[in-house]
Amino acid sequence: MNTKKNNILYVLCMLTLLLSNCSDAVQKKEYVITGHIAGVPDNTKFYLFNMRKQVHIDSAITKNEGFIMKGTIDIPTQCVIMIPNSQKYADLIVENTEIELESTFDDMYFQNKVTGGPEQKQKNDLWQITGKYDMEYIKAGDSLANNLYKDENHRNELRKTYKRNAEKSKELMREFIIERPNSYFSLDLLYRNRQYIAKDRLIKVVKNLETTYRDTENALAIERFLTVGEVVIGEPLVDFEANTLSGSPFKISSLKGYYIYLSFWNTNCGPCRKENRFFNKNFESLPEHLKLVSFSTDRTKEQWTKASEEDGIKWINLSDLEGNNGRIAMTYGVQALPTSFLIGKDGKIIEKFTGYDEDSYQKILDAMASEEDN
C-alpha cells in the first residue's frame, strides 16, 4: 500500500514539475533579434524603439557587423532599430519569436530584409505591394526637406513625385488592411488611416474582427473614433482642458479673442521639433494677436519635458499624456504629425495644416490676413 501511495505521489510530483516547466516556458517566451548590418563599425550602439509606447526598450553593441537583442514584448509591435540622432534606422515588427535582420549600414531603411513571425510576414507582404511607391515618395520628401533641388522647376517636380507616389502607396495600403484586418500590424495601420476610410466600411471591418483582435487598443480606439465627433473647418472649436508642464489645468476656450495656432506634436517627430525651434527663434516677432498652443502626444511626462526644454517652448504647452489615441487628439483628427489648426478670434476653425516646411509660417500669416479681409 505504501509503495502504491509513494508511486502516486511520485507521479503527481512529476506532473506538477512538468506543468510548472511548461508554464515557465510559456512565460519565458521571448524575442531574439539577430542583426547583421554590413559595413557597421564595431562597438556601434543600436537601440530598439517601441513605436506604440514611444520608448527605447532594448539596446545592443555591434561586433563583427552583428548584434543580438533578447527580451519580451506584451503584444506584437511596430518597432525601429536605430542610432538616435542619425538617419540610421530600420523598422520591423517585434514578436516573441526569432527575428533576423539583414541590412547595410549605408542604407538601413531601404536595404534591409527582416524575417520573423506572422505579423512581420504581413508587413513584408504589404511592402511587396507598396514598396516601389514608398521608395519614390520618401526619397522625394527627403530631397524637399533638405533643399536638395536645383531650382524651382526641380522643386515642383519633386513635389509632384512625392504626391503621386504617396497617394498611390496609401491607396494600395488601405485596400490591403481592409481586406486583411486581423493582425496587430493591420489594425495599427487601420487606426492611423481611419479618417481616409469610409465609415460604413470601417464599421464593417471592426464588426467582423476575430476575437483575438476585437479588444486590442487600436480596435477599441477605432470604435471610439466612430462615436466621437470631430472638429470641422468653419465650425467652432471643440473645447478641451489639459495640463501644462507644471500641472496646471488650461482651457483652450480661455484664448477666445485671439488667433490660436494649435499644433499637435511629439518628441520623435522631426518636423514637429523643427517647427518648435522655429517658433522659439522667432517668438518675439510673432503678431501680438496670435497665441501659440503646443499639444504633446507623448505618453510620458519625462519625454515631453525633455523635448520641450530642448526646443525652448516658452508658449502654452499642454498634454493629456494619452498619445494619439487620446480623446483630444482623436477629436481633432490627429494622425500624421505635426497636425495644426488656425483658430479665429471668434473660436471657429479657419484652417488645418499637416506637416511642416519652410513655407508653413507664411501660410499661417496668409490665412490670418485672409480672415481679416473677410
PDB file of N, CA and C in Angstrom, residues 82-148:
ATOM      1  N   MET A  82      17.557  51.522 -34.307  1.00  0.00           N
ATOM      2  CA  MET A  82      18.028  52.851 -34.675  1.00  0.00           C
ATOM      3  C   MET A  82      19.273  53.265 -33.907  1.00  0.00           C
ATOM      4  N   ILE A  83      19.988  54.239 -34.506  1.00  0.00           N
ATOM      5  CA  ILE A  83      21.000  55.010 -33.800  1.00  0.00           C
ATOM      6  C   ILE A  83      20.389  56.388 -33.599  1.00  0.00           C
ATOM      7  N   PRO A  84      20.142  56.809 -32.354  1.00  0.00           N
ATOM      8  CA  PRO A  84      19.494  58.109 -32.127  1.00  0.00           C
ATOM      9  C   PRO A  84      20.251  59.260 -32.788  1.00  0.00           C
ATOM     10  N   ASN A  85      19.481  60.278 -33.212  1.00  0.00           N
ATOM     11  CA  ASN A  85      20.039  61.483 -33.829  1.00  0.00           C
ATOM     12  C   ASN A  85      20.845  61.188 -35.084  1.00  0.00           C
ATOM     13  N   SER A  86      20.395  60.197 -35.839  1.00  0.00           N
ATOM     14  CA  SER A  86      21.037  59.873 -37.111  1.00  0.00           C
ATOM     15  C   SER A  86      19.968  59.391 -38.068  1.00  0.00           C
ATOM     16  N   GLN A  87      20.362  59.165 -39.297  1.00  0.00           N
ATOM     17  CA  GLN A  87      19.433  58.627 -40.292  1.00  0.00           C
ATOM     18  C   GLN A  87      19.558  57.106 -40.406  1.00  0.00           C
ATOM     19  N   LYS A  88      20.193  56.490 -39.411  1.00  0.00           N
ATOM     20  CA  LYS A  88      20.405  55.047 -39.433  1.00  0.00           C
ATOM     21  C   LYS A  88      19.286  54.346 -38.671  1.00  0.00           C
ATOM     22  N   TYR A  89      18.352  53.739 -39.411  1.00  0.00           N
ATOM     23  CA  TYR A  89      17.269  53.029 -38.750  1.00  0.00           C
ATOM     24  C   TYR A  89      16.618  52.044 -39.726  1.00  0.00           C
ATOM     25  N   ALA A  90      15.988  51.031 -39.156  1.00  0.00           N
ATOM     26  CA  ALA A  90      15.203  50.067 -39.934  1.00  0.00           C
ATOM     27  C   ALA A  90      14.002  49.682 -39.091  1.00  0.00           C
ATOM     28  N   ASP A  91      12.841  49.579 -39.721  1.00  0.00           N
ATOM     29  CA  ASP A  91      11.643  49.241 -38.946  1.00  0.00           C
ATOM     30  C   ASP A  91      11.307  47.753 -39.093  1.00  0.00           C
ATOM     31  N   LEU A  92      10.649  47.231 -38.079  1.00  0.00           N
ATOM     32  CA  LEU A  92      10.304  45.812 -38.047  1.00  0.00           C
ATOM     33  C   LEU A  92       9.185  45.598 -37.037  1.00  0.00           C
ATOM     34  N   ILE A  93       8.552  44.426 -37.127  1.00  0.00           N
ATOM     35  CA  ILE A  93       7.536  44.044 -36.146  1.00  0.00           C
ATOM     36  C   ILE A  93       8.195  43.103 -35.148  1.00  0.00           C
ATOM     37  N   VAL A  94       8.192  43.503 -33.882  1.00  0.00           N
ATOM     38  CA  VAL A  94       8.794  42.663 -32.846  1.00  0.00           C
ATOM     39  C   VAL A  94       7.711  41.787 -32.228  1.00  0.00           C
ATOM     40  N   GLU A  95       7.930  40.474 -32.295  1.00  0.00           N
ATOM     41  CA  GLU A  95       7.063  39.472 -31.679  1.00  0.00           C
ATOM     42  C   GLU A  95       7.950  38.554 -30.845  1.00  0.00           C
ATOM     43  N   ASN A  96       7.368  37.845 -29.908  1.00  0.00           N
ATOM     44  CA  ASN A  96       8.141  36.921 -29.083  1.00  0.00           C
ATOM     45  C   ASN A  96       8.476  35.662 -29.873  1.00  0.00           C
ATOM     46  N   THR A  97       9.445  35.825 -30.770  1.00  0.00           N
ATOM     47  CA  THR A  97       9.894  34.740 -31.632  1.00  0.00           C
ATOM     48  C   THR A  97      11.282  35.104 -32.138  1.00  0.00           C
ATOM     49  N   GLU A  98      11.852  34.259 -32.968  1.00  0.00           N
ATOM     50  CA  GLU A  98      13.163  34.560 -33.544  1.00  0.00           C
ATOM     51  C   GLU A  98      12.993  35.491 -34.739  1.00  0.00           C
ATOM     52  N   ILE A  99      13.805  36.541 -34.764  1.00  0.00           N
ATOM     53  CA  ILE A  99      13.716  37.566 -35.807  1.00  0.00           C
ATOM     54  C   ILE A  99      15.114  37.789 -36.367  1.00  0.00           C
ATOM     55  N   GLU A 100      15.218  37.860 -37.664  1.00  0.00           N
ATOM     56  CA  GLU A 100      16.503  38.117 -38.301  1.00  0.00           C
ATOM     57  C   GLU A 100      16.426  39.392 -39.130  1.00  0.00           C
ATOM     58  N   LEU A 101      17.424  40.245 -38.972  1.00  0.00           N
ATOM     59  CA  LEU A 101      17.512  41.500 -39.722  1.00  0.00           C
ATOM     60  C   LEU A 101      18.812  41.530 -40.498  1.00  0.00           C
ATOM     61  N   GLU A 102      18.717  41.656 -41.808  1.00  0.00           N
ATOM     62  CA  GLU A 102      19.880  41.819 -42.679  1.00  0.00           C
ATOM     63  C   GLU A 102      19.789  43.190 -43.312  1.00  0.00           C
ATOM     64  N   SER A 103      20.880  43.962 -43.240  1.00  0.00           N
ATOM     65  CA  SER A 103      20.832  45.301 -43.812  1.00  0.00           C
ATOM     66  C   SER A 103      22.240  45.782 -44.131  1.00  0.00           C
ATOM     67  N   THR A 104      22.321  46.983 -44.680  1.00  0.00           N
ATOM     68  CA  THR A 104      23.607  47.640 -44.899  1.00  0.00           C
ATOM     69  C   THR A 104      23.657  48.904 -44.064  1.00  0.00           C
ATOM     70  N   PHE A 105      24.830  49.263 -43.595  1.00  0.00           N
ATOM     71  CA  PHE A 105      24.966  50.434 -42.748  1.00  0.00           C
ATOM     72  C   PHE A 105      24.720  51.718 -43.533  1.00  0.00           C
ATOM     73  N   ASP A 106      25.026  51.711 -44.827  1.00  0.00           N
ATOM     74  CA  ASP A 106      24.841  52.909 -45.664  1.00  0.00           C
ATOM     75  C   ASP A 106      23.367  53.243 -45.835  1.00  0.00           C
ATOM     76  N   ASP A 107      22.522  52.237 -45.945  1.00  0.00           N
ATOM     77  CA  ASP A 107      21.104  52.484 -46.201  1.00  0.00           C
ATOM     78  C   ASP A 107      20.267  51.434 -45.474  1.00  0.00           C
ATOM     79  N   MET A 108      20.136  51.610 -44.166  1.00  0.00           N
ATOM     80  CA  MET A 108      19.437  50.608 -43.361  1.00  0.00           C
ATOM     81  C   MET A 108      17.959  50.522 -43.682  1.00  0.00           C
ATOM     82  N   TYR A 109      17.345  51.644 -44.066  1.00  0.00           N
ATOM     83  CA  TYR A 109      15.901  51.647 -44.265  1.00  0.00           C
ATOM     84  C   TYR A 109      15.486  50.889 -45.524  1.00  0.00           C
ATOM     85  N   PHE A 110      16.148  51.213 -46.638  1.00  0.00           N
ATOM     86  CA  PHE A 110      15.739  50.599 -47.901  1.00  0.00           C
ATOM     87  C   PHE A 110      16.431  49.261 -48.161  1.00  0.00           C
ATOM     88  N   GLN A 111      17.671  49.129 -47.700  1.00  0.00           N
ATOM     89  CA  GLN A 111      18.416  47.908 -47.976  1.00  0.00           C
ATOM     90  C   GLN A 111      18.337  46.968 -46.773  1.00  0.00           C
ATOM     91  N   ASN A 112      17.133  46.519 -46.475  1.00  0.00           N
ATOM     92  CA  ASN A 112      17.014  45.592 -45.357  1.00  0.00           C
ATOM     93  C   ASN A 112      16.036  44.469 -45.679  1.00  0.00           C
ATOM     94  N   LYS A 113      16.272  43.353 -45.003  1.00  0.00           N
ATOM     95  CA  LYS A 113      15.383  42.199 -45.117  1.00  0.00           C
ATOM     96  C   LYS A 113      15.136  41.688 -43.707  1.00  0.00           C
ATOM     97  N   VAL A 114      13.872  41.561 -43.333  1.00  0.00           N
ATOM     98  CA  VAL A 114      13.510  41.106 -41.991  1.00  0.00           C
ATOM     99  C   VAL A 114      12.628  39.867 -42.103  1.00  0.00           C
ATOM    100  N   THR A 115      12.980  38.832 -41.352  1.00  0.00           N
ATOM    101  CA  THR A 115      12.120  37.664 -41.245  1.00  0.00           C
ATOM    102  C   THR A 115      11.802  37.457 -39.767  1.00  0.00           C
ATOM    103  N   GLY A 116      10.572  37.048 -39.486  1.00  0.00           N
ATOM    104  CA  GLY A 116      10.166  36.871 -38.100  1.00  0.00           C
ATOM    105  C   GLY A 116       8.884  36.086 -38.005  1.00  0.00           C
ATOM    106  N   GLY A 117       7.917  36.619 -37.268  1.00  0.00           N
ATOM    107  CA  GLY A 117       6.653  35.942 -37.062  1.00  0.00           C
ATOM    108  C   GLY A 117       5.604  36.326 -38.091  1.00  0.00           C
ATOM    109  N   PRO A 118       4.350  35.931 -37.865  1.00  0.00           N
ATOM    110  CA  PRO A 118       3.268  36.204 -38.817  1.00  0.00           C
ATOM    111  C   PRO A 118       2.990  37.692 -39.024  1.00  0.00           C
ATOM    112  N   GLU A 119       3.204  38.500 -37.984  1.00  0.00           N
ATOM    113  CA  GLU A 119       2.974  39.942 -38.145  1.00  0.00           C
ATOM    114  C   GLU A 119       3.999  40.554 -39.099  1.00  0.00           C
ATOM    115  N   GLN A 120       5.254  40.119 -38.971  1.00  0.00           N
ATOM    116  CA  GLN A 120       6.291  40.604 -39.873  1.00  0.00           C
ATOM    117  C   GLN A 120       6.005  40.155 -41.304  1.00  0.00           C
ATOM    118  N   LYS A 121       5.489  38.939 -41.460  1.00  0.00           N
ATOM    119  CA  LYS A 121       5.133  38.471 -42.804  1.00  0.00           C
ATOM    120  C   LYS A 121       4.063  39.369 -43.417  1.00  0.00           C
ATOM    121  N   GLN A 122       3.084  39.771 -42.590  1.00  0.00           N
ATOM    122  CA  GLN A 122       2.046  40.686 -43.079  1.00  0.00           C
ATOM    123  C   GLN A 122       2.675  41.990 -43.570  1.00  0.00           C
ATOM    124  N   LYS A 123       3.626  42.495 -42.795  1.00  0.00           N
ATOM    125  CA  LYS A 123       4.320  43.735 -43.171  1.00  0.00           C
ATOM    126  C   LYS A 123       5.114  43.539 -44.467  1.00  0.00           C
ATOM    127  N   ASN A 124       5.790  42.408 -44.579  1.00  0.00           N
ATOM    128  CA  ASN A 124       6.562  42.121 -45.790  1.00  0.00           C
ATOM    129  C   ASN A 124       5.652  42.005 -47.012  1.00  0.00           C
ATOM    130  N   ASP A 125       4.485  41.385 -46.824  1.00  0.00           N
ATOM    131  CA  ASP A 125       3.531  41.254 -47.937  1.00  0.00           C
ATOM    132  C   ASP A 125       3.072  42.632 -48.425  1.00  0.00           C
ATOM    133  N   LEU A 126       2.831  43.533 -47.482  1.00  0.00           N
ATOM    134  CA  LEU A 126       2.413  44.881 -47.866  1.00  0.00           C
ATOM    135  C   LEU A 126       3.534  45.602 -48.609  1.00  0.00           C
ATOM    136  N   TRP A 127       4.764  45.430 -48.144  1.00  0.00           N
ATOM    137  CA  TRP A 127       5.900  46.092 -48.802  1.00  0.00           C
ATOM    138  C   TRP A 127       6.032  45.640 -50.257  1.00  0.00           C
ATOM    139  N   GLN A 128       5.734  44.374 -50.524  1.00  0.00           N
ATOM    140  CA  GLN A 128       5.794  43.886 -51.898  1.00  0.00           C
ATOM    141  C   GLN A 128       4.820  44.643 -52.803  1.00  0.00           C
ATOM    142  N   ILE A 129       3.743  45.119 -52.224  1.00  0.00           N
ATOM    143  CA  ILE A 129       2.717  45.839 -52.990  1.00  0.00           C
ATOM    144  C   ILE A 129       3.029  47.334 -53.094  1.00  0.00           C
ATOM    145  N   THR A 130       3.483  47.941 -51.997  1.00  0.00           N
ATOM    146  CA  THR A 130       3.636  49.407 -51.959  1.00  0.00           C
ATOM    147  C   THR A 130       5.082  49.883 -52.013  1.00  0.00           C
ATOM    148  N   GLY A 131       6.038  48.965 -51.860  1.00  0.00           N
ATOM    149  CA  GLY A 131       7.438  49.352 -51.688  1.00  0.00           C
ATOM    150  C   GLY A 131       7.994  50.296 -52.733  1.00  0.00           C
ATOM    151  N   LYS A 132       7.713  50.022 -53.995  1.00  0.00           N
ATOM    152  CA  LYS A 132       8.308  50.863 -55.051  1.00  0.00           C
ATOM    153  C   LYS A 132       7.771  52.292 -54.992  1.00  0.00           C
ATOM    154  N   TYR A 133       6.519  52.447 -54.572  1.00  0.00           N
ATOM    155  CA  TYR A 133       5.944  53.791 -54.435  1.00  0.00           C
ATOM    156  C   TYR A 133       6.473  54.471 -53.163  1.00  0.00           C
ATOM    157  N   ASP A 134       6.641  53.684 -52.086  1.00  0.00           N
ATOM    158  CA  ASP A 134       7.189  54.225 -50.842  1.00  0.00           C
ATOM    159  C   ASP A 134       8.588  54.791 -51.067  1.00  0.00           C
ATOM    160  N   MET A 135       9.414  54.048 -51.795  1.00  0.00           N
ATOM    161  CA  MET A 135      10.788  54.483 -52.037  1.00  0.00           C
ATOM    162  C   MET A 135      10.817  55.806 -52.783  1.00  0.00           C
ATOM    163  N   GLU A 136       9.935  55.942 -53.758  1.00  0.00           N
ATOM    164  CA  GLU A 136       9.922  57.164 -54.562  1.00  0.00           C
ATOM    165  C   GLU A 136       9.488  58.380 -53.746  1.00  0.00           C
ATOM    166  N   TYR A 137       8.412  58.229 -52.960  1.00  0.00           N
ATOM    167  CA  TYR A 137       7.935  59.415 -52.246  1.00  0.00           C
ATOM    168  C   TYR A 137       8.814  59.758 -51.048  1.00  0.00           C
ATOM    169  N   ILE A 138       9.419  58.762 -50.418  1.00  0.00           N
ATOM    170  CA  ILE A 138      10.323  59.050 -49.297  1.00  0.00           C
ATOM    171  C   ILE A 138      11.570  59.772 -49.790  1.00  0.00           C
ATOM    172  N   LYS A 139      12.122  59.322 -50.902  1.00  0.00           N
ATOM    173  CA  LYS A 139      13.313  59.987 -51.445  1.00  0.00           C
ATOM    174  C   LYS A 139      13.005  61.411 -51.896  1.00  0.00           C
ATOM    175  N   ALA A 140      11.849  61.590 -52.531  1.00  0.00           N
ATOM    176  CA  ALA A 140      11.449  62.943 -52.943  1.00  0.00           C
ATOM    177  C   ALA A 140      11.232  63.831 -51.724  1.00  0.00           C
ATOM    178  N   GLY A 141      10.609  63.264 -50.689  1.00  0.00           N
ATOM    179  CA  GLY A 141      10.371  64.022 -49.459  1.00  0.00           C
ATOM    180  C   GLY A 141      11.659  64.431 -48.784  1.00  0.00           C
ATOM    181  N   ASP A 142      12.642  63.531 -48.754  1.00  0.00           N
ATOM    182  CA  ASP A 142      13.946  63.860 -48.159  1.00  0.00           C
ATOM    183  C   ASP A 142      14.629  64.977 -48.936  1.00  0.00           C
ATOM    184  N   SER A 143      14.532  64.934 -50.259  1.00  0.00           N
ATOM    185  CA  SER A 143      15.150  65.980 -51.083  1.00  0.00           C
ATOM    186  C   SER A 143      14.507  67.335 -50.819  1.00  0.00           C
ATOM    187  N   LEU A 144      13.180  67.333 -50.674  1.00  0.00           N
ATOM    188  CA  LEU A 144      12.484  68.588 -50.382  1.00  0.00           C
ATOM    189  C   LEU A 144      12.831  69.101 -48.991  1.00  0.00           C
ATOM    190  N   ALA A 145      12.863  68.204 -48.014  1.00  0.00           N
ATOM    191  CA  ALA A 145      13.129  68.611 -46.631  1.00  0.00           C
ATOM    192  C   ALA A 145      14.537  69.163 -46.461  1.00  0.00           C
ATOM    193  N   ASN A 146      15.479  68.647 -47.256  1.00  0.00           N
ATOM    194  CA  ASN A 146      16.878  69.066 -47.130  1.00  0.00           C
ATOM    195  C   ASN A 146      17.320  70.030 -48.237  1.00  0.00           C
ATOM    196  N   ASN A 147      16.305  70.603 -48.956  1.00  0.00           N
ATOM    197  CA  ASN A 147      16.581  71.591 -50.013  1.00  0.00           C
ATOM    198  C   ASN A 147      17.541  71.066 -51.088  1.00  0.00           C
ATOM    199  N   LEU A 148      17.401  69.791 -51.434  1.00  0.00           N
ATOM    200  CA  LEU A 148      18.274  69.189 -52.435  1.00  0.00           C
ATOM    201  C   LEU A 148      17.647  69.258 -53.823  1.00  0.00           C
TER     202      LEU A 148
END
